[in-house]
PDB file of C-alpha atoms in Angstrom:
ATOM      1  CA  UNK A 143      92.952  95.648 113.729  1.00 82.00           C
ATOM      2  CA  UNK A 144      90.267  96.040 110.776  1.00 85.00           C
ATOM      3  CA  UNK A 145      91.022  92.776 109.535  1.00 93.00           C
ATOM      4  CA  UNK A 146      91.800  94.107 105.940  1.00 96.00           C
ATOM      5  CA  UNK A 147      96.005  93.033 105.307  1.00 97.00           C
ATOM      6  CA  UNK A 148      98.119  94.828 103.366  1.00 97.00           C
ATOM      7  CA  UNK A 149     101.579  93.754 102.008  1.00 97.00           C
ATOM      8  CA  UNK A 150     103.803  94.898 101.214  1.00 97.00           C
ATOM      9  CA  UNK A 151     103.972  97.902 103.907  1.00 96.00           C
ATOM     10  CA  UNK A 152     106.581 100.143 102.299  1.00 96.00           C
ATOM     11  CA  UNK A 153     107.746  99.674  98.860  1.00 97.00           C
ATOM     12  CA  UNK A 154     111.052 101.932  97.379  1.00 97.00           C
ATOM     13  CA  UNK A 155     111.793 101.634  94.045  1.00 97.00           C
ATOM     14  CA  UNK A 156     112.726 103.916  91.116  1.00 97.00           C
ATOM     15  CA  UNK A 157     111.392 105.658  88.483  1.00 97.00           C
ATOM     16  CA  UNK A 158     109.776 103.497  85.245  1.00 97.00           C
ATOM     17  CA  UNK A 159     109.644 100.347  87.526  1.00 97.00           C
ATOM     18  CA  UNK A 160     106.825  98.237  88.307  1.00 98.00           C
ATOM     19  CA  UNK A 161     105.126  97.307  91.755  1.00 98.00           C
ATOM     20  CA  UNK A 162     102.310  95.272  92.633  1.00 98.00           C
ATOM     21  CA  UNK A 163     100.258  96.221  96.087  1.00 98.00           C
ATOM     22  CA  UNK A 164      98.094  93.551  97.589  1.00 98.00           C
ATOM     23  CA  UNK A 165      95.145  93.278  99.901  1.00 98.00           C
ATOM     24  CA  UNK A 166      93.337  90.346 101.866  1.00 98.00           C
ATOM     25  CA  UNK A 167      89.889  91.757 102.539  1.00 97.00           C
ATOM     26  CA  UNK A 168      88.089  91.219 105.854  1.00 95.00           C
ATOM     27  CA  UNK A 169      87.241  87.219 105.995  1.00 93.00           C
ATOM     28  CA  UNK A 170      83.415  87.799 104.667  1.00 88.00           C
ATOM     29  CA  UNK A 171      83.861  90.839 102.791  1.00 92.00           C
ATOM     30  CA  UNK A 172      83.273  89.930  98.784  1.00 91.00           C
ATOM     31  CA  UNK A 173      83.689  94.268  98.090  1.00 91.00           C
ATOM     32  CA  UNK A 174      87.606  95.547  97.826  1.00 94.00           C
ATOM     33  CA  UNK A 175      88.142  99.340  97.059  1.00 94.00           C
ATOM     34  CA  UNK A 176      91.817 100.890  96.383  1.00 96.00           C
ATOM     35  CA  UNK A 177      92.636 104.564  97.393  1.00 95.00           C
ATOM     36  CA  UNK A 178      95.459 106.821  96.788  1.00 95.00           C
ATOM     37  CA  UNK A 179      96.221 109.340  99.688  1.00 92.00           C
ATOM     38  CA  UNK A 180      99.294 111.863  98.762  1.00 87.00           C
ATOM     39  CA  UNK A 181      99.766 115.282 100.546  1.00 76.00           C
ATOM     40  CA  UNK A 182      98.299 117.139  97.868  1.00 71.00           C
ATOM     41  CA  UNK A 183      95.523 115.153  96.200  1.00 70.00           C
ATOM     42  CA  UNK A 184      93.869 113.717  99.475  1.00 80.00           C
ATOM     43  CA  UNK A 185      92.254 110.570  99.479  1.00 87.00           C
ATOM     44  CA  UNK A 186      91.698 109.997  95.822  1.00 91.00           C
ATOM     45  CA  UNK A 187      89.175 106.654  94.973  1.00 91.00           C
ATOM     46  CA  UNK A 188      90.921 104.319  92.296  1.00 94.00           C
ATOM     47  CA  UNK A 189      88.442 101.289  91.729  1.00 94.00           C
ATOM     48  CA  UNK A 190      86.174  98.950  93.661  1.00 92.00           C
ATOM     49  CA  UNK A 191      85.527  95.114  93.002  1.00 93.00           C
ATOM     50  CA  UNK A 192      82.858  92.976  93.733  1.00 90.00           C
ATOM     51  CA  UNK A 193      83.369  89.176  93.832  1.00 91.00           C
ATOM     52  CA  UNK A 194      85.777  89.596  91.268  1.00 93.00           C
ATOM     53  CA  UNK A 195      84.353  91.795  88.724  1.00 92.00           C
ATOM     54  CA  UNK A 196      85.160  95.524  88.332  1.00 92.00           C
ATOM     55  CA  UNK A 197      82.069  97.611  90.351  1.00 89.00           C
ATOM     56  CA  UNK A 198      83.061 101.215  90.266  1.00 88.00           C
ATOM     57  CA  UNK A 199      85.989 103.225  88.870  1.00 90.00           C
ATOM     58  CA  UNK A 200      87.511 106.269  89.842  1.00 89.00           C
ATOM     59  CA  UNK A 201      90.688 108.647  88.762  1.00 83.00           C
ATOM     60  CA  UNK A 202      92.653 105.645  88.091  1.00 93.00           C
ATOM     61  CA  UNK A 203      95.569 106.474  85.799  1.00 95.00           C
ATOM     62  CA  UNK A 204      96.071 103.502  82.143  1.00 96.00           C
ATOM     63  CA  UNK A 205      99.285 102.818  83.765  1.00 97.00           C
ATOM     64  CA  UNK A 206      97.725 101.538  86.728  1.00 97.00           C
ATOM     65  CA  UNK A 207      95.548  97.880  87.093  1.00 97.00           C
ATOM     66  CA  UNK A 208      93.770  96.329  89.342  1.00 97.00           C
ATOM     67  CA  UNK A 209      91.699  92.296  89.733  1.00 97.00           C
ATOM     68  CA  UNK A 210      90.273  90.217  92.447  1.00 97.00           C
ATOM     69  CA  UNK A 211      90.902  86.829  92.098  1.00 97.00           C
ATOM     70  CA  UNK A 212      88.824  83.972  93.151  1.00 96.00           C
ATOM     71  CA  UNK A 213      90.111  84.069  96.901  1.00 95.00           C
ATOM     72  CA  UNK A 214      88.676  87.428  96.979  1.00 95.00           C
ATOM     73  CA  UNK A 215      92.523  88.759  97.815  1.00 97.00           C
ATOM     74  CA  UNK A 216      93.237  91.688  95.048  1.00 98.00           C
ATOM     75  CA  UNK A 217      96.198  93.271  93.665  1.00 98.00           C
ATOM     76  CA  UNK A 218      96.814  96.736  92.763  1.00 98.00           C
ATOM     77  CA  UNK A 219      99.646  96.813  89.269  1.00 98.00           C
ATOM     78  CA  UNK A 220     101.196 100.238  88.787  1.00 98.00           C
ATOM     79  CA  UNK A 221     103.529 100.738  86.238  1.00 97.00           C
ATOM     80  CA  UNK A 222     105.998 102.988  84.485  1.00 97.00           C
ATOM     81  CA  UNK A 223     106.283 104.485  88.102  1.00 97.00           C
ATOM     82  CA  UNK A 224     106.632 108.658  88.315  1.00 97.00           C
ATOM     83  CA  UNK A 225     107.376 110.697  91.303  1.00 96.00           C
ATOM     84  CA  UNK A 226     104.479 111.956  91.462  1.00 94.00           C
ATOM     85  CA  UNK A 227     102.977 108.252  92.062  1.00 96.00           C
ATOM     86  CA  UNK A 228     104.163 108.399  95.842  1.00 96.00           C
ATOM     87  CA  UNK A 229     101.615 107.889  98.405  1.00 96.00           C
ATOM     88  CA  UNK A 230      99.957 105.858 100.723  1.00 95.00           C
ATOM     89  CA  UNK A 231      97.657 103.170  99.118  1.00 97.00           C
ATOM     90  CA  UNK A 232      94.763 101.816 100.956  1.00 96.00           C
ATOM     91  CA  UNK A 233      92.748  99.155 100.247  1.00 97.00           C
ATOM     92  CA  UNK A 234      89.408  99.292 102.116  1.00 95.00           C
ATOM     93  CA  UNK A 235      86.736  95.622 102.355  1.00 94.00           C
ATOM     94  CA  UNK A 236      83.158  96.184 102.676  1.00 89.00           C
ATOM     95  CA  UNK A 237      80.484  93.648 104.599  1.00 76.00           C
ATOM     96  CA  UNK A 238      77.769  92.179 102.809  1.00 66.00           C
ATOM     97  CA  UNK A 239      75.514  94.962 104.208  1.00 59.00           C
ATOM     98  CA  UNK A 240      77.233  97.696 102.306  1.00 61.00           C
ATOM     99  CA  UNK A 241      74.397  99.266 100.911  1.00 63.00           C
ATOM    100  CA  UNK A 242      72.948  99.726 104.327  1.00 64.00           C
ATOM    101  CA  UNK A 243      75.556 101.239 106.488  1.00 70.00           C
ATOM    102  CA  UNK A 244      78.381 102.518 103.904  1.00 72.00           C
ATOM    103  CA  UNK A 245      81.070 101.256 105.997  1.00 83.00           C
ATOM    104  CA  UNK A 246      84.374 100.411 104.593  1.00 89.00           C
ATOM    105  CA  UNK A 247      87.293  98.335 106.511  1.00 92.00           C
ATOM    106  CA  UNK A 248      90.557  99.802 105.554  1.00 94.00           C
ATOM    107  CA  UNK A 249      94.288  98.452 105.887  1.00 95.00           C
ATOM    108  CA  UNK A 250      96.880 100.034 107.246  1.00 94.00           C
ATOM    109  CA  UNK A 251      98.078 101.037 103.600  1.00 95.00           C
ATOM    110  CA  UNK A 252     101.363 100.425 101.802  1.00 97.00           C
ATOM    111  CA  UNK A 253     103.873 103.582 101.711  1.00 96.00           C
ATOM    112  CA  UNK A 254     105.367 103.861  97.964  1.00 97.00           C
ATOM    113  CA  UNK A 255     108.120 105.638  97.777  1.00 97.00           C
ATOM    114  CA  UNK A 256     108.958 106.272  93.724  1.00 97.00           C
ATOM    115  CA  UNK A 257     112.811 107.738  93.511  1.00 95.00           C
TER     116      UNK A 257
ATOM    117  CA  UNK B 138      80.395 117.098  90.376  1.00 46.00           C
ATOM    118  CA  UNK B 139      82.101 115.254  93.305  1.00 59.00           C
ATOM    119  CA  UNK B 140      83.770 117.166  95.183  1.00 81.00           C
ATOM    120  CA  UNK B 141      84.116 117.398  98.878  1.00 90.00           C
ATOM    121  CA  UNK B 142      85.786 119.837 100.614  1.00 91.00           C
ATOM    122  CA  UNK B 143      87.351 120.304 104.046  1.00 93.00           C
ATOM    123  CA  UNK B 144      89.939 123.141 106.261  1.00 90.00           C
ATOM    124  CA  UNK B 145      92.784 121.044 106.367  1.00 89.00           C
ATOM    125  CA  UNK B 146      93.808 122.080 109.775  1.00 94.00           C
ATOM    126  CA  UNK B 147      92.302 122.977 113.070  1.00 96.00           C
ATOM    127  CA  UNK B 148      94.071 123.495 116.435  1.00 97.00           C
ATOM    128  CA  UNK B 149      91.896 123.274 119.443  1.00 97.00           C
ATOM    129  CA  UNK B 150      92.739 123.294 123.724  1.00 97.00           C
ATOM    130  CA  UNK B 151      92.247 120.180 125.498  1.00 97.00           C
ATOM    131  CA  UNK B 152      88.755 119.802 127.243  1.00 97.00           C
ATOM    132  CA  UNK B 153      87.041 122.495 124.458  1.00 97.00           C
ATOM    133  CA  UNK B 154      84.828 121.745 122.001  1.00 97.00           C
ATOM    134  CA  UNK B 155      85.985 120.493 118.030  1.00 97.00           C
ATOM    135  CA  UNK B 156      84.150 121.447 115.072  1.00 97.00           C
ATOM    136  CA  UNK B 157      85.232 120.252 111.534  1.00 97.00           C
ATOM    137  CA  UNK B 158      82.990 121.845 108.743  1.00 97.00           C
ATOM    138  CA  UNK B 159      82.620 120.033 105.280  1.00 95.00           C
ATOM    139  CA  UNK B 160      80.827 120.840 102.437  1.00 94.00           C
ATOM    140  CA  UNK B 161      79.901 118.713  99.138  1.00 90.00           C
ATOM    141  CA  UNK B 162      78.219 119.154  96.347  1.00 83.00           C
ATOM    142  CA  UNK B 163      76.482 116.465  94.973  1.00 79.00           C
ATOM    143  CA  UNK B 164      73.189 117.165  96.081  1.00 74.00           C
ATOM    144  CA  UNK B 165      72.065 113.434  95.412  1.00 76.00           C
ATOM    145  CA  UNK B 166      74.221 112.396  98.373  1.00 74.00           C
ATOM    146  CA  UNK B 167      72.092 109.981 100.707  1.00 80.00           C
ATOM    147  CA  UNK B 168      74.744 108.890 103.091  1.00 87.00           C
ATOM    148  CA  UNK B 169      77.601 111.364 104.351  1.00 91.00           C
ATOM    149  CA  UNK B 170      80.015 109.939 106.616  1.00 93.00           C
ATOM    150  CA  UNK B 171      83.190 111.027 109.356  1.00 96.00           C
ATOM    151  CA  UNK B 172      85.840 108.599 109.032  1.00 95.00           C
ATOM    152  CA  UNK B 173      89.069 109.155 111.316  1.00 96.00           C
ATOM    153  CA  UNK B 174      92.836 108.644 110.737  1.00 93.00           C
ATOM    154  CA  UNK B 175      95.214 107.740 113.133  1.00 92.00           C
ATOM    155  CA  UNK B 176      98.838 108.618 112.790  1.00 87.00           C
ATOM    156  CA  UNK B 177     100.071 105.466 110.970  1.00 83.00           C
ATOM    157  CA  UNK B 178      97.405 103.557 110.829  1.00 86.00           C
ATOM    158  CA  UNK B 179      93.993 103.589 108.102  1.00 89.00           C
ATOM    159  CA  UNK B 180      90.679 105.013 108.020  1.00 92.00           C
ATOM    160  CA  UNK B 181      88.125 103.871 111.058  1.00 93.00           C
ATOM    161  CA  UNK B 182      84.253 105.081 110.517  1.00 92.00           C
ATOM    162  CA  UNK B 183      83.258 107.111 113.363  1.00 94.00           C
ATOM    163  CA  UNK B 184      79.970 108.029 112.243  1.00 93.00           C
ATOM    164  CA  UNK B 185      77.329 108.448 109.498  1.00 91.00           C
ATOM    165  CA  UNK B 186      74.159 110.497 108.633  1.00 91.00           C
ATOM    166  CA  UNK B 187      71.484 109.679 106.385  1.00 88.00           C
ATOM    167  CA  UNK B 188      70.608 112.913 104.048  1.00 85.00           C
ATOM    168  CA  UNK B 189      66.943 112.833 105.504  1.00 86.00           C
ATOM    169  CA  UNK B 190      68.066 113.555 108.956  1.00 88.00           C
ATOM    170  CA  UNK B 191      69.496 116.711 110.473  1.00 91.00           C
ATOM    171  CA  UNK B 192      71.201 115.695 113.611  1.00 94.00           C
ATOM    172  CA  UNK B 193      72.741 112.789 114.984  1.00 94.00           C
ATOM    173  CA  UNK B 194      74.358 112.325 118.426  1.00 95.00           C
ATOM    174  CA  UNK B 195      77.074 109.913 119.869  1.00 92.00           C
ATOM    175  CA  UNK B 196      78.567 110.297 123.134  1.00 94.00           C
ATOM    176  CA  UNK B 197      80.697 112.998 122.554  1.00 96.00           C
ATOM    177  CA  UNK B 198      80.306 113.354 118.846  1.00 96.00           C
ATOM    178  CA  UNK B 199      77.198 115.703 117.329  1.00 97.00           C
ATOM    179  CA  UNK B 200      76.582 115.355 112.975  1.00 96.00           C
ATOM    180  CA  UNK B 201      74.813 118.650 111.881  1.00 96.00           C
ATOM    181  CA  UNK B 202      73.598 118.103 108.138  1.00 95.00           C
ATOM    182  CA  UNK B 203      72.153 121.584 106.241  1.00 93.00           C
ATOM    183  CA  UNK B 204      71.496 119.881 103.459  1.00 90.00           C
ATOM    184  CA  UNK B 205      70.452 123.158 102.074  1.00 90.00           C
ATOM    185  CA  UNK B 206      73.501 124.450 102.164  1.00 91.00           C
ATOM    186  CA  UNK B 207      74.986 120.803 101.461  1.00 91.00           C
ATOM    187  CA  UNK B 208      77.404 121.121 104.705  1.00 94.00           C
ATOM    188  CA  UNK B 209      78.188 118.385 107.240  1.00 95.00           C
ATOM    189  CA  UNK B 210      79.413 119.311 110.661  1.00 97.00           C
ATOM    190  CA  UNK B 211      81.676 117.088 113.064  1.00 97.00           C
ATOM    191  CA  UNK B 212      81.615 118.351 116.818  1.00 97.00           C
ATOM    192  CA  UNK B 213      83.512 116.590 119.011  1.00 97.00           C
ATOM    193  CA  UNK B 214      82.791 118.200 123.035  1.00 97.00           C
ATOM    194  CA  UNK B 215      85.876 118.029 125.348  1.00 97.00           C
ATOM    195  CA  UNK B 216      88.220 117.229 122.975  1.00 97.00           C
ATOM    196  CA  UNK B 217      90.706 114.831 124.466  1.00 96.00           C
ATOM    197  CA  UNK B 218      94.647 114.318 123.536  1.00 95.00           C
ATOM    198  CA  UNK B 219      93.259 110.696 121.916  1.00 94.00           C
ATOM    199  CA  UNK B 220      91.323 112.844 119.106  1.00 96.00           C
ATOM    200  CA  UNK B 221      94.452 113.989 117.582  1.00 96.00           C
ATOM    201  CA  UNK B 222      93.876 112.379 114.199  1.00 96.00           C
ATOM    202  CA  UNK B 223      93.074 113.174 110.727  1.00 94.00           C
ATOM    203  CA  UNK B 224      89.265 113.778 109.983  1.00 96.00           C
ATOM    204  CA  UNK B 225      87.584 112.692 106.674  1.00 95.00           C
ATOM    205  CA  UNK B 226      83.980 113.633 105.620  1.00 95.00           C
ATOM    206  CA  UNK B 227      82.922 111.421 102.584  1.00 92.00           C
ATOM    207  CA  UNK B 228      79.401 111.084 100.961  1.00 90.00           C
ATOM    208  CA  UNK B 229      77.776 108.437  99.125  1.00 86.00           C
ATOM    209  CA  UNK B 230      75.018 108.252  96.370  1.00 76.00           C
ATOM    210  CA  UNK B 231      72.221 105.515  97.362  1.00 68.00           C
ATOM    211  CA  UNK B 232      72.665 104.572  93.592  1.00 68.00           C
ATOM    212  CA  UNK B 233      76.427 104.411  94.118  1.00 70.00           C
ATOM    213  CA  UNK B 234      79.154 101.922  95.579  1.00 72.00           C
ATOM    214  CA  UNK B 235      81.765 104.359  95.975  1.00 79.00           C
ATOM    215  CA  UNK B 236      82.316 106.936  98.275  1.00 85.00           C
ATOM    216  CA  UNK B 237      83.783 110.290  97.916  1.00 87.00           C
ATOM    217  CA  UNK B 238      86.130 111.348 100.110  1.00 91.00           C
ATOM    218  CA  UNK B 239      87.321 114.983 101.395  1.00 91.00           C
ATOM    219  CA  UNK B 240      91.010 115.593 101.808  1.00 90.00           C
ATOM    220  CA  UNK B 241      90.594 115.783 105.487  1.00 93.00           C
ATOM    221  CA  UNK B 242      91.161 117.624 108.074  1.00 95.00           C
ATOM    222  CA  UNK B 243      93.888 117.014 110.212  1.00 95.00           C
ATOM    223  CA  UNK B 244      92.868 118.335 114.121  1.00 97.00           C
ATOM    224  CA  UNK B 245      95.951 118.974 116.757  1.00 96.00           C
ATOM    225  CA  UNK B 246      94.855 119.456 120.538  1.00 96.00           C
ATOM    226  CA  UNK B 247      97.037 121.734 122.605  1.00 93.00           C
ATOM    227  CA  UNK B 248      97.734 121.258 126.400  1.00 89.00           C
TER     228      UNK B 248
END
């Protein structure tokens, strides 16, 4: 158990719709990174957060969003849902001593499956 | 660039020796890193390598870094039924947050 929670774990839902993902971080962690793994794209960064404000972005479609909220929990908003947005999504925490070791924390992921 | 790139299969006996080849491109990359999958479950961080070293051991895992050649090398010596898992390099800029990861490599062991 990595300590980073995911909910929900699988999400079905149709094309056009809207889903939101969310992620506790490790108890600790103030960094929370989102990442897309489908079968042909790989593991694909989206966007990182620090203590609430935006860090680093990645290939992160406009129709997708993303905050961290006070709590440090965060929320990953993707909209106007296509079939090609099915995948696993991953959110990953990172300790205070980031810089140092690189390590990220990741959930178990939430399986979207976009009919 | 940031690309990282990796087989995405490899198929070894029980008890042999595993080695999962990488190569990147971003030849700023200070930290390169082997995360591993397990079926249904997310990314653990096996190991990492700092760009100014060439070698680091860990029980039965050996990192080769050419950073020459910018190519990372996982070896993993008698290669146990518990290894079956998905294999992901990744690299990381010391100015950067982020890191980069490969698309993995997904090793099978065979009785």
């Amino acid at each position: 158990d990595s300590g980073v929670t995911q909910t929900p774990k699988h999400l079905i839902t149709a094309t056009g719709q809207r889903v939101t993902l969310r992620c506790s971080p490790r108890s600790g962690d103030l960094s929370v990174y989102w990442y897309q793994q489908s079968l042909d794209q790989g593991l694909q960064f989206l966007i990182q957060y620090y203590n609430g404000e935006e860090r680093a972005k990645g290939n992160i479609l406009e129709r997708f969003s993303a905050q961290q909220f006070p709590d440090l929990h965060s929320e990953l908003n993707l909209s106007s849902l296509e079939l090609g947005d099915s995948a696993l999504y991953f959110c990953a925490s990172s300790p205070l001593d980031f810089l140092n070791t690189g390590e990220l924390f990741f959930g178990e992921g939430s399986r979207l499956t976009v009919l | 660039g940031e690309d990282v790139e990796q087989s995405l299969f490899l198929s070894v006996r029980e008890g042999d020796s595993s080695v999962i080849n990488c190569t990147y491109t971003d030849s700023s990359s200070t930290y390169l890193y082997w995360y591993k999958q397990e079926p249904g479950a997310g990314l653990q961080l096996l190991t990492y390598i700092f760009s100014n070293m060439d070698m680091k051991q860990d029980q039965r895992l050996t990192v080769l870094l050419n950073k020459k050649d910018k190519h990372l090398s996982l070896r993993i010596a008698d290669t146990q039924t518990g290894d079956s898992a998905i294999y992901f390099c990744a690299e990381r800029r010391s100015s950067a947050s982020k890191i980069i990861f490969g698309s993995g490599t997904r090793l099978s062991i065979r009785p």
